[in-house]
């Protein structure tokens, strides 16, 4: 169980997030939507320790993650992708995944002389499985910078999963994807959810959100204005106002 | 023959200096403090071997450890400052070290004369117990460590920190720990290098470890390349031999040296090693594109964005 309670953050005078509560169970996809600048990325940055919260709590399976260092939070089972791709572009695709496994090393030797340890063999088959699942096997030896945009996005997701997280936070994974890639994304997220992962999905692509989310939280100007299942959200008056403005008329 | 041996030895020492600069650059930190550590290593090793009769390798290990420890004390607060300010802080450190040794008077009677650091006059008569075998043995050990780093998970983590600290932290890498460790590693290399230098040259003068030397140490890496450790090695060798090639130009040779450095930096903007590697890679990528039309390299970012 992943729980956020009363999370708040201001930048100077700007209240980017106010008193946010979210909870996600394992095997559940929580959509986090809202207009641009409503605080979605800020929420992810607060959870993953890139930003320090002014107040509030973040807990994962009873463990406190609030305002811990980003690397500790990652080690405790939280993985993310970034709205603006952040891959290690000069490393190979395979090494991008391998580097994320390093925190899982049990033996110190794995860090210095990986080729000598048994642990490494297990890591290798996990890397192969991830490369396969994210359709990156054919480019595994290439530098990450030479990949296409879609491949880079898949690599970033694969790298996040290499951490074996309990909760995965995706910041606009569908941005820039073509319809074929979108279908693949939906299928993959549903697969991850079925394997027991808790997922928070920040996304503007409403069709995707409505299709795969179990519940949806809507933000506007840093405040939660609605929460519910896709159907409830689609029919919520406040949500429609936030997205389309007060004066719209439904055609 | 002695001339070529001396060139070989000085190249080895300069490679050590270049590698010590490179170690901190591996995590994207641009430090001019290496000269300070080099100076500490030189004086400490000279004092231990000459005044206290310690064997060379014990003295080198103590100098390394001491410099590594000072590197920890300097590196930790320095992490809070970035870019040009970090560089300035490291310059300040090297200056403090220079002034300290310039004023250090610590002599003991040995045989019929006083020996030890004598302030601005420096430390004369250091025991000469290092030549090319000692220099290259130490260099061999350090290169071995770099090779080990390059093939290990630790090395991957170091690269990740260099490329993107935020993403590195998000995959569970302790960025602070890696940066401080590499700062310490660089300091320790300089400590051993300085110690070898003292035991090679017999005379240690604080004024020699100046801002000029710090600049030259950066040249080594800039000219050779800063992505793999072979870059600084090539850079140090090229820039050590260059002034010798221009010996015929007498007083003008440093001008020629400067001109050649500028030309090299223009022709090889990524450094000699990285530029050649990059060109080869580009060629093979182009080849890929012709053979199957799937790869698009049009928007390729250049691999090296230089010093951050
Ligand atoms: N590091 C920061 N410093 C100052 N303001 C920020 C910072 N990050 C986000 N903001 C502001 O906080 C608000 C929420 O931004 P963000 O969380 O990125 O929105 P989005 O919902 O589009 O992801 C915006 O007004 C943005 O300008
Ligand atoms: Mg955003």
Coordinates of C-alpha atoms and ligand atoms in Angstrom, one line a residue:
Chain A
X1 CA 0.0 0.0 0.0
X2 CA 1.4 3.4 -1.1
X3 CA 0.0 6.4 0.7
X4 CA 0.5 10.1 0.4
X5 CA -1.2 12.3 3.1
X6 CA -1.4 16.1 3.3
X7 CA 1.5 16.7 0.9
X8 CA 2.1 20.4 0.2
X9 CA 4.8 22.4 -1.6
X10 CA 5.2 26.1 -2.5
X11 CA 7.7 27.7 -4.7
X12 CA 8.1 31.2 -3.2
X13 CA 4.5 32.5 -3.2
X14 CA 3.2 29.9 -5.6
X15 CA 1.4 27.0 -4.0
X16 CA 2.3 24.2 -6.4
X17 CA 0.6 21.5 -4.3
X18 CA -1.8 21.7 -1.4
X19 CA -2.7 19.0 1.0
X20 CA -2.8 16.2 -1.4
X21 CA -4.0 12.7 -0.4
X22 CA -3.5 9.7 -2.6
X23 CA -3.4 6.0 -1.9
X24 CA -2.6 3.2 -4.3
X25 CA -2.8 -0.5 -3.7
X26 CA -0.6 -3.0 -5.3
X27 CA -2.1 -4.2 -8.6
X28 CA -3.8 -0.8 -9.1
X29 CA -3.3 2.0 -11.6
X30 CA -4.0 5.5 -10.2
X31 CA -4.3 8.1 -12.9
X32 CA -3.1 11.6 -12.0
X33 CA -4.5 14.2 -14.4
X34 CA -5.0 17.9 -14.6
X35 CA -4.2 20.9 -16.8
X36 CA -0.6 22.0 -17.4
X37 CA 1.0 23.5 -14.3
X38 CA -1.5 21.8 -11.9
X39 CA 1.2 20.1 -9.9
X40 CA 1.5 16.6 -11.3
X41 CA 5.2 16.5 -11.9
X42 CA 5.7 18.3 -8.6
X43 CA 3.8 15.5 -6.9
X44 CA 6.1 12.9 -8.5
X45 CA 9.2 15.0 -7.6
X46 CA 8.1 15.2 -4.0
X47 CA 7.4 11.5 -3.7
X48 CA 10.8 10.5 -5.3
X49 CA 12.8 13.0 -3.2
X50 CA 13.9 15.4 -6.0
X51 CA 12.0 18.1 -4.1
X52 CA 11.5 18.4 -0.3
X53 CA 7.9 18.7 0.8
X54 CA 6.8 21.6 3.1
X55 CA 4.5 19.3 4.9
X56 CA 2.8 15.9 4.6
X57 CA 3.8 12.3 4.5
X58 CA 4.7 9.6 2.0
X59 CA 4.6 6.0 3.1
X60 CA 5.2 2.7 1.3
X61 CA 4.1 -0.5 3.0
X62 CA 4.3 1.4 6.4
X63 CA 7.8 2.6 5.7
X64 CA 8.3 6.4 5.8
X65 CA 9.7 7.9 2.6
X66 CA 9.0 11.5 3.4
X67 CA 11.8 13.8 2.4
X68 CA 14.4 11.0 2.3
X69 CA 17.3 11.3 -0.2
X70 CA 16.3 10.3 -3.8
X71 CA 18.6 7.3 -3.9
X72 CA 17.2 5.9 -0.6
X73 CA 13.7 6.3 -1.8
X74 CA 14.6 4.4 -5.0
X75 CA 16.2 1.7 -2.9
X76 CA 13.0 1.4 -0.8
X77 CA 11.0 0.4 -3.9
X78 CA 10.0 3.6 -5.8
X79 CA 10.9 4.0 -9.4
X80 CA 10.0 6.6 -11.9
X81 CA 10.3 8.0 -15.4
X82 CA 10.7 11.6 -16.3
X83 CA 8.5 13.9 -18.4
X84 CA 11.6 15.0 -20.2
X85 CA 13.5 11.8 -21.0
X86 CA 16.5 11.3 -18.8
X87 CA 18.5 8.3 -20.0
X88 CA 22.3 7.8 -19.8
X89 CA 22.8 8.6 -23.4
X90 CA 26.5 7.7 -23.8
X91 CA 26.1 4.3 -22.2
X92 CA 24.8 1.3 -24.1
X93 CA 21.1 0.3 -23.8
X94 CA 22.1 -2.7 -21.8
X95 CA 24.3 -0.7 -19.4
X96 CA 21.4 1.7 -18.8
X97 CA 19.5 -1.2 -17.4
X98 CA 22.4 -2.8 -15.6
X99 CA 23.3 0.4 -13.8
X100 CA 19.8 0.4 -12.2
X101 CA 20.4 -3.1 -10.9
X102 CA 23.4 -2.0 -9.0
X103 CA 21.4 -1.1 -5.9
X104 CA 20.1 -4.6 -5.7
X105 CA 23.6 -6.1 -5.5
X106 CA 23.9 -8.2 -2.3
X107 CA 27.6 -8.9 -2.6
X108 CA 30.2 -6.0 -2.6
X109 CA 32.1 -8.0 -5.2
X110 CA 29.3 -7.5 -7.7
X111 CA 30.1 -3.8 -7.7
X112 CA 33.8 -4.2 -8.4
X113 CA 34.3 -7.5 -10.2
X114 CA 30.8 -8.4 -11.5
X115 CA 32.2 -11.0 -13.9
X116 CA 33.2 -13.1 -10.9
X117 CA 29.9 -13.4 -9.0
X118 CA 26.9 -15.8 -9.3
X119 CA 24.6 -12.9 -8.6
X120 CA 25.6 -11.4 -11.9
X121 CA 24.2 -14.3 -13.9
X122 CA 20.8 -13.7 -12.4
X123 CA 21.1 -10.0 -13.2
X124 CA 22.0 -10.9 -16.8
X125 CA 18.9 -13.0 -17.4
X126 CA 16.8 -10.2 -15.8
X127 CA 18.4 -7.7 -18.2
X128 CA 17.7 -10.0 -21.1
X129 CA 14.1 -10.4 -20.1
X130 CA 13.6 -6.6 -19.8
X131 CA 15.3 -6.0 -23.1
X132 CA 13.0 -8.5 -24.6
X133 CA 9.8 -7.3 -23.0
X134 CA 10.5 -3.7 -24.1
X135 CA 11.6 -4.7 -27.6
X136 CA 15.1 -3.4 -27.2
X137 CA 17.1 -6.6 -27.7
X138 CA 18.1 -5.7 -31.2
X139 CA 19.7 -2.4 -30.1
X140 CA 21.1 -3.6 -26.7
X141 CA 24.7 -2.9 -27.7
X142 CA 24.0 0.6 -29.1
X143 CA 24.6 3.8 -27.3
X144 CA 21.3 5.0 -25.9
X145 CA 21.7 8.3 -27.7
X146 CA 21.3 6.6 -31.1
X147 CA 17.8 5.3 -30.3
X148 CA 14.6 6.6 -31.7
X149 CA 12.3 8.6 -29.4
X150 CA 10.0 5.7 -28.8
X151 CA 12.9 3.4 -28.1
X152 CA 14.3 5.9 -25.6
X153 CA 10.9 6.1 -23.8
X154 CA 10.8 2.3 -23.6
X155 CA 14.4 2.2 -22.3
X156 CA 13.6 4.6 -19.6
X157 CA 10.6 2.5 -18.4
X158 CA 12.7 -0.7 -18.6
X159 CA 15.4 1.0 -16.5
X160 CA 12.8 2.0 -13.9
X161 CA 11.6 -1.6 -13.7
X162 CA 15.2 -2.9 -13.3
X163 CA 15.0 -1.5 -9.8
X164 CA 12.2 -4.0 -9.0
X165 CA 10.0 -1.4 -7.5
X166 CA 6.8 -1.8 -5.6
X167 CA 5.4 1.5 -7.0
X168 CA 6.1 2.9 -10.5
X169 CA 5.5 6.6 -11.2
X170 CA 5.1 7.4 -14.9
X171 CA 5.3 11.0 -16.0
X172 CA 3.5 11.3 -19.4
X173 CA 4.7 8.1 -20.9
X174 CA 2.5 8.4 -24.0
X175 CA 3.7 11.8 -25.1
X176 CA 5.1 11.6 -28.6
X177 CA 4.0 8.0 -29.2
X178 CA 2.2 6.9 -32.3
X179 CA -1.0 4.8 -32.2
X180 CA 0.9 1.5 -32.5
X181 CA 3.2 2.4 -29.6
X182 CA 0.2 3.6 -27.6
X183 CA -1.4 0.2 -27.9
X184 CA 1.8 -1.4 -26.8
X185 CA 2.0 1.0 -23.8
X186 CA -1.5 0.3 -22.6
X187 CA -0.9 -3.5 -22.9
X188 CA 2.4 -3.2 -21.0
X189 CA 1.0 -1.1 -18.1
X190 CA -1.9 -3.5 -17.7
X191 CA 0.6 -6.4 -17.7
X192 CA 2.6 -4.7 -14.9
X193 CA -0.5 -4.0 -12.9
X194 CA -1.5 -7.7 -13.1
X195 CA 2.0 -8.6 -11.9
X196 CA 1.1 -6.7 -8.7
X197 CA 2.8 -3.4 -9.2
X198 CA 1.2 -0.2 -7.9
X199 CA 1.3 2.5 -10.6
X200 CA 0.7 6.2 -10.7
X201 CA 0.2 7.4 -14.2
X202 CA 0.4 11.1 -15.1
X203 CA -1.0 11.5 -18.6
X204 CA -2.7 13.9 -20.9
X205 CA -3.9 11.2 -23.3
X206 CA -7.4 10.8 -22.0
X207 CA -8.4 7.7 -24.0
X208 CA -5.5 5.9 -22.5
X209 CA -6.2 7.1 -19.0
X210 CA -9.8 6.1 -19.1
X211 CA -9.0 2.7 -20.5
X212 CA -6.4 1.5 -18.1
X213 CA -6.8 3.4 -14.8
X214 CA -8.7 1.9 -11.9
X215 CA -9.1 5.3 -10.2
X216 CA -8.2 8.8 -11.2
X217 CA -7.2 11.8 -9.1
X218 CA -7.7 15.2 -10.7
X219 CA -5.5 18.2 -9.8
X220 CA -6.2 21.9 -10.6
X221 CA -3.8 24.6 -9.4
X222 CA -2.3 22.3 -6.9
X223 CA -5.6 21.2 -5.4
X224 CA -7.3 17.9 -5.7
X225 CA -10.7 18.6 -7.3
X226 CA -12.0 15.1 -7.8
X227 CA -11.2 11.4 -7.3
X228 CA -13.1 8.4 -8.6
X229 CA -13.3 5.8 -11.3
X230 CA -13.0 6.8 -14.9
X231 CA -16.8 7.0 -15.3
X232 CA -17.3 9.3 -12.3
X233 CA -14.5 11.5 -13.5
X234 CA -15.8 11.8 -17.0
X235 CA -19.1 13.1 -15.7
X236 CA -17.7 15.3 -13.0
X237 CA -18.7 19.0 -13.4
X238 CA -15.6 20.5 -11.7
X239 CA -13.3 18.4 -13.9
X240 CA -15.1 19.5 -17.1
X241 CA -14.8 23.2 -15.9
X242 CA -11.1 22.8 -15.0
X243 CA -10.3 21.4 -18.4
X244 CA -12.6 23.5 -20.7
X245 CA -13.2 26.7 -18.7
X246 CA -16.5 27.9 -17.0
X247 CA -18.3 29.3 -20.0
X248 CA -18.2 26.3 -22.3
X249 CA -21.4 24.7 -23.5
X250 CA -21.6 21.1 -24.3
X251 CA -22.3 20.7 -27.9
Chain B
X1 CA 70.2 7.7 -24.0
X2 CA 69.9 9.4 -20.6
X3 CA 67.9 12.1 -22.4
X4 CA 65.3 9.6 -23.6
X5 CA 65.2 7.9 -20.3
X6 CA 64.5 11.3 -18.7
X7 CA 61.7 12.0 -21.2
X8 CA 60.2 8.6 -20.5
X9 CA 60.3 9.2 -16.7
X10 CA 58.8 12.7 -16.9
X11 CA 56.1 11.4 -19.2
X12 CA 55.2 8.8 -16.6
X13 CA 55.0 11.5 -13.9
X14 CA 52.8 13.8 -16.1
X15 CA 50.5 10.9 -16.9
X16 CA 50.0 10.4 -13.1
X17 CA 49.1 14.1 -12.8
X18 CA 46.7 13.9 -15.8
X19 CA 45.0 10.8 -14.4
X20 CA 44.5 12.5 -11.1
X21 CA 42.7 15.4 -12.8
X22 CA 40.7 12.9 -14.9
X23 CA 39.5 11.0 -11.8
X24 CA 37.6 14.0 -10.6
X25 CA 36.4 14.9 -14.1
X26 CA 34.9 11.4 -14.3
X27 CA 32.1 12.7 -12.1
X28 CA 31.9 16.0 -13.9
X29 CA 33.9 18.0 -11.4
X30 CA 36.5 20.4 -12.8
X31 CA 39.3 20.6 -10.1
X32 CA 42.5 22.6 -10.0
X33 CA 43.3 21.2 -6.6
X34 CA 45.4 18.3 -7.9
X35 CA 48.6 20.5 -7.9
X36 CA 48.0 21.1 -4.1
X37 CA 47.8 17.3 -3.5
X38 CA 50.8 16.8 -5.7
X39 CA 52.7 19.3 -3.5
X40 CA 51.6 17.6 -0.3
X41 CA 52.6 14.2 -1.6
X42 CA 56.0 15.6 -2.7
X43 CA 56.8 17.2 0.7
X44 CA 55.4 14.4 2.8
X45 CA 57.2 11.6 0.9
X46 CA 60.5 13.6 0.9
X47 CA 60.2 14.2 4.7
X48 CA 59.5 10.5 5.3
X49 CA 62.2 9.0 3.1
X50 CA 64.9 11.5 3.5
X51 CA 64.5 12.6 7.1
X52 CA 63.0 9.5 8.7
X53 CA 64.6 6.8 6.5
X54 CA 61.3 5.3 5.4
X55 CA 61.3 3.0 2.3
X56 CA 59.8 4.6 -0.9
X57 CA 56.6 2.5 -1.2
X58 CA 55.6 3.0 2.4
X59 CA 56.1 6.7 2.1
X60 CA 54.1 6.8 -1.1
X61 CA 51.2 4.8 0.5
X62 CA 51.2 7.2 3.5
X63 CA 51.2 10.2 1.2
X64 CA 48.3 8.8 -0.9
X65 CA 46.2 8.0 2.1
X66 CA 46.9 11.4 3.6
X67 CA 46.0 13.2 0.4
X68 CA 42.9 11.0 0.1
X69 CA 41.8 12.0 3.5
X70 CA 42.4 15.7 2.8
X71 CA 40.5 15.1 -0.4
X72 CA 37.5 13.9 1.7
X73 CA 37.7 17.1 3.9
X74 CA 37.9 19.3 0.9
X75 CA 35.6 17.3 -1.4
X76 CA 32.6 17.1 0.9
X77 CA 32.0 20.9 1.3
X78 CA 33.1 21.5 -2.3
X79 CA 30.1 19.4 -3.5
X80 CA 27.8 22.2 -2.4
X81 CA 29.4 24.5 -4.9
X82 CA 29.1 24.0 -8.6
X83 CA 30.9 24.9 -11.9
X84 CA 33.3 27.8 -11.9
X85 CA 32.9 28.3 -8.2
X86 CA 34.1 24.8 -7.4
X87 CA 37.1 25.4 -9.7
X88 CA 37.9 28.7 -7.9
X89 CA 37.7 26.9 -4.5
X90 CA 40.1 24.3 -5.7
X91 CA 42.5 27.0 -6.9
X92 CA 42.3 28.6 -3.4
X93 CA 43.1 25.2 -1.9
X94 CA 46.2 24.8 -4.1
X95 CA 47.3 28.4 -3.1
X96 CA 46.9 27.7 0.6
X97 CA 49.1 24.6 0.2
X98 CA 51.7 26.5 -1.8
X99 CA 51.9 29.3 0.9
X100 CA 52.0 26.7 3.6
X101 CA 55.0 24.8 2.2
X102 CA 56.7 28.1 1.2
X103 CA 56.8 29.0 4.9
X104 CA 57.5 25.6 6.3
X105 CA 60.8 25.3 8.2
X106 CA 61.4 21.9 9.6
X107 CA 64.9 20.7 9.5
X108 CA 66.9 18.1 11.4
X109 CA 70.7 17.4 11.5
X110 CA 71.7 14.6 9.3
X111 CA 75.3 13.7 9.1
X112 CA 77.1 17.1 8.9
X113 CA 74.3 19.2 7.6
X114 CA 70.8 20.4 8.2
X115 CA 68.2 18.8 6.0
X116 CA 64.5 19.4 5.4
X117 CA 62.1 22.0 4.0
X118 CA 63.7 25.4 4.4
X119 CA 60.8 27.8 3.6
X120 CA 61.1 29.6 0.3
X121 CA 64.4 27.8 -0.5
X122 CA 62.5 24.5 -0.7
X123 CA 63.7 21.0 0.3
X124 CA 67.1 20.2 -1.2
X125 CA 68.8 16.9 -1.1
X126 CA 65.8 14.6 -1.2
X127 CA 66.8 11.0 -1.4
X128 CA 66.7 10.0 -5.0
X129 CA 65.2 6.5 -5.0
X130 CA 62.7 6.7 -7.9
X131 CA 63.5 6.3 -11.6
X132 CA 61.4 4.8 -14.4
X133 CA 60.9 1.4 -12.9
X134 CA 59.3 2.8 -9.7
X135 CA 57.3 5.4 -11.6
X136 CA 55.9 2.9 -14.1
X137 CA 55.1 0.3 -11.4
X138 CA 52.9 2.9 -9.6
X139 CA 51.4 3.9 -12.9
X140 CA 50.7 0.3 -13.8
X141 CA 48.8 -0.2 -10.5
X142 CA 46.8 2.9 -11.0
X143 CA 45.9 2.1 -14.6
X144 CA 44.9 -1.3 -13.4
X145 CA 42.5 0.4 -11.0
X146 CA 41.0 2.4 -13.9
X147 CA 40.6 -0.7 -16.0
X148 CA 38.8 -2.4 -13.1
X149 CA 36.6 0.7 -12.7
X150 CA 35.7 0.8 -16.4
X151 CA 34.5 -2.8 -16.4
X152 CA 32.7 -2.7 -13.1
X153 CA 29.2 -1.7 -11.9
X154 CA 30.9 1.0 -9.9
X155 CA 32.3 2.4 -13.2
X156 CA 28.8 2.4 -14.7
X157 CA 27.5 4.3 -11.7
X158 CA 30.3 6.8 -12.0
X159 CA 29.4 7.4 -15.7
X160 CA 25.7 7.7 -14.7
X161 CA 26.6 10.5 -12.2
X162 CA 28.6 12.2 -14.9
X163 CA 25.8 12.1 -17.4
X164 CA 22.8 13.0 -15.3
X165 CA 22.9 13.3 -11.5
X166 CA 19.2 13.5 -11.2
X167 CA 18.6 10.3 -13.1
X168 CA 21.4 8.6 -11.3
X169 CA 19.9 9.4 -7.9
X170 CA 16.5 8.1 -9.3
X171 CA 18.0 4.7 -10.0
X172 CA 19.4 4.5 -6.4
X173 CA 22.9 5.8 -6.9
X174 CA 24.3 7.7 -3.9
X175 CA 25.6 10.7 -5.9
X176 CA 27.4 12.4 -3.0
X177 CA 29.3 9.2 -2.1
X178 CA 30.4 8.6 -5.6
X179 CA 31.5 12.2 -6.1
X180 CA 33.5 12.4 -2.9
X181 CA 35.1 9.0 -3.5
X182 CA 36.3 10.1 -6.9
X183 CA 37.6 13.3 -5.5
X184 CA 39.5 11.3 -2.9
X185 CA 40.8 8.9 -5.6
X186 CA 42.1 11.8 -7.6
X187 CA 43.8 13.3 -4.6
X188 CA 45.4 10.0 -3.7
X189 CA 46.8 9.6 -7.2
X190 CA 48.3 13.1 -7.0
X191 CA 49.7 12.2 -3.6
X192 CA 51.6 9.2 -5.0
X193 CA 52.6 11.2 -8.1
X194 CA 54.1 14.1 -6.1
X195 CA 55.9 11.6 -3.9
X196 CA 57.5 9.9 -6.9
X197 CA 58.4 13.3 -8.3
X198 CA 60.2 14.3 -5.1
X199 CA 62.1 11.0 -5.0
X200 CA 63.0 11.4 -8.7
X201 CA 64.1 15.0 -8.8
X202 CA 65.9 15.4 -5.4
X203 CA 64.6 19.0 -5.0
X204 CA 61.1 20.1 -4.0
X205 CA 60.1 23.8 -4.3
X206 CA 56.6 24.9 -3.4
X207 CA 56.7 27.6 -6.1
X208 CA 57.0 24.9 -8.7
X209 CA 53.5 23.6 -7.9
X210 CA 51.9 26.7 -9.2
X211 CA 48.8 27.8 -11.1
X212 CA 50.8 27.3 -14.3
X213 CA 51.2 23.6 -13.4
X214 CA 47.5 23.4 -12.7
X215 CA 46.7 24.8 -16.1
X216 CA 49.1 22.4 -17.8
X217 CA 47.4 19.5 -16.0
X218 CA 44.0 20.5 -17.4
X219 CA 45.6 20.8 -20.9
X220 CA 46.6 17.1 -20.7
X221 CA 43.0 16.1 -20.3
X222 CA 41.6 18.6 -22.8
X223 CA 44.1 17.7 -25.5
X224 CA 43.9 13.9 -24.9
X225 CA 40.2 13.5 -24.2
X226 CA 38.2 13.2 -21.1
X227 CA 35.8 10.3 -21.6
X228 CA 38.1 7.3 -21.1
X229 CA 41.3 7.1 -19.1
X230 CA 43.3 6.6 -22.3
X231 CA 42.7 10.3 -23.2
X232 CA 44.7 11.9 -20.4
X233 CA 47.5 9.4 -20.9
X234 CA 47.8 10.3 -24.6
X235 CA 47.4 14.0 -23.7
X236 CA 50.2 13.9 -21.1
X237 CA 52.6 12.1 -23.4
X238 CA 51.9 14.4 -26.4
X239 CA 52.3 17.6 -24.3
X240 CA 55.5 16.3 -22.6
X241 CA 57.2 15.5 -25.9
X242 CA 56.0 18.6 -27.8
X243 CA 58.4 21.2 -26.2
X244 CA 61.2 18.7 -27.0
X245 CA 60.3 18.6 -30.6
X246 CA 60.4 22.4 -30.7
X247 CA 63.8 22.6 -29.0
X248 CA 65.3 24.0 -32.3
X249 CA 63.1 27.1 -31.8
X250 CA 65.0 28.1 -28.7
X251 CA 63.2 31.0 -27.0
X252 CA 60.2 30.7 -29.2
X253 CA 59.4 27.1 -28.5
X254 CA 56.7 27.9 -25.9
X255 CA 54.9 30.0 -28.5
X256 CA 55.0 27.1 -30.9
X257 CA 53.8 24.9 -28.1
X258 CA 50.8 27.2 -27.5
X259 CA 50.0 27.3 -31.2
X260 CA 50.1 23.5 -31.6
X261 CA 47.8 23.1 -28.5
X262 CA 45.3 25.5 -30.0
X263 CA 45.4 23.7 -33.4
X264 CA 45.0 20.3 -31.7
X265 CA 42.0 21.5 -29.7
X266 CA 40.4 22.9 -32.9
X267 CA 41.1 19.7 -35.0
X268 CA 40.1 17.4 -32.2
X269 CA 37.4 19.2 -30.2
X270 CA 36.7 16.2 -28.1
X271 CA 40.4 15.5 -27.4
X272 CA 42.6 13.3 -29.5
X273 CA 41.4 9.9 -28.3
X274 CA 37.7 10.7 -28.0
X275 CA 37.6 12.5 -31.3
X276 CA 39.1 9.5 -33.1
X277 CA 36.8 7.2 -31.4
X278 CA 33.8 9.4 -32.3
X279 CA 34.8 9.6 -36.0
X280 CA 35.1 5.8 -36.2
X281 CA 31.7 5.4 -34.5
X282 CA 30.1 7.8 -36.9
X283 CA 31.6 6.0 -39.8
X284 CA 30.2 2.7 -38.7
X285 CA 26.8 4.3 -37.9
X286 CA 26.7 5.7 -41.4
X287 CA 27.5 2.3 -42.7
X288 CA 24.6 0.9 -40.8
X289 CA 22.2 3.5 -42.3
X290 CA 23.2 2.6 -45.8
X291 CA 22.9 -1.1 -45.3
X292 CA 19.5 -1.0 -43.6
X293 CA 17.4 2.1 -43.8
X294 CA 15.9 1.8 -40.3
X295 CA 18.4 3.9 -38.4
X296 CA 18.0 7.6 -38.4
X297 CA 20.9 9.6 -37.1
X298 CA 19.9 13.0 -38.2
X299 CA 19.1 14.3 -34.8
X300 CA 22.0 12.7 -33.1
X301 CA 23.4 14.7 -30.3
X302 CA 27.1 15.0 -30.1
X303 CA 28.4 12.5 -27.5
X304 CA 30.6 14.9 -25.6
X305 CA 29.2 18.1 -24.3
X306 CA 32.5 19.0 -22.7
X307 CA 33.0 20.1 -19.1
X308 CA 29.8 20.8 -17.2
Ligands
LIG1 N1 11.5 23.7 -9.3 C1 10.5 24.6 -9.5 N2 10.7 25.9 -9.1 C2 9.7 26.8 -9.2 N3 8.4 26.6 -9.6 C3 8.2 25.3 -10.0 C4 9.2 24.3 -10.0 N4 8.6 23.1 -10.4 C5 7.4 23.4 -10.8 N5 7.1 24.7 -10.5 C6 5.8 25.3 -10.7 O1 4.8 24.6 -10.1 C7 3.6 24.5 -10.8 C8 3.3 23.0 -11.1 O2 4.2 22.5 -12.0 P1 4.2 21.0 -12.5 O3 4.1 20.1 -11.3 O4 5.4 20.8 -13.4 O5 2.9 20.9 -13.4 P2 2.4 19.7 -14.3 O6 1.1 19.3 -13.7 O7 2.2 20.3 -15.6 O8 3.3 18.6 -14.3 C9 3.9 25.3 -12.1 O9 3.3 26.5 -11.9 C10 5.4 25.3 -12.2 O10 5.8 26.5 -12.9
LIG2 MG1 4.5 17.8 -15.8

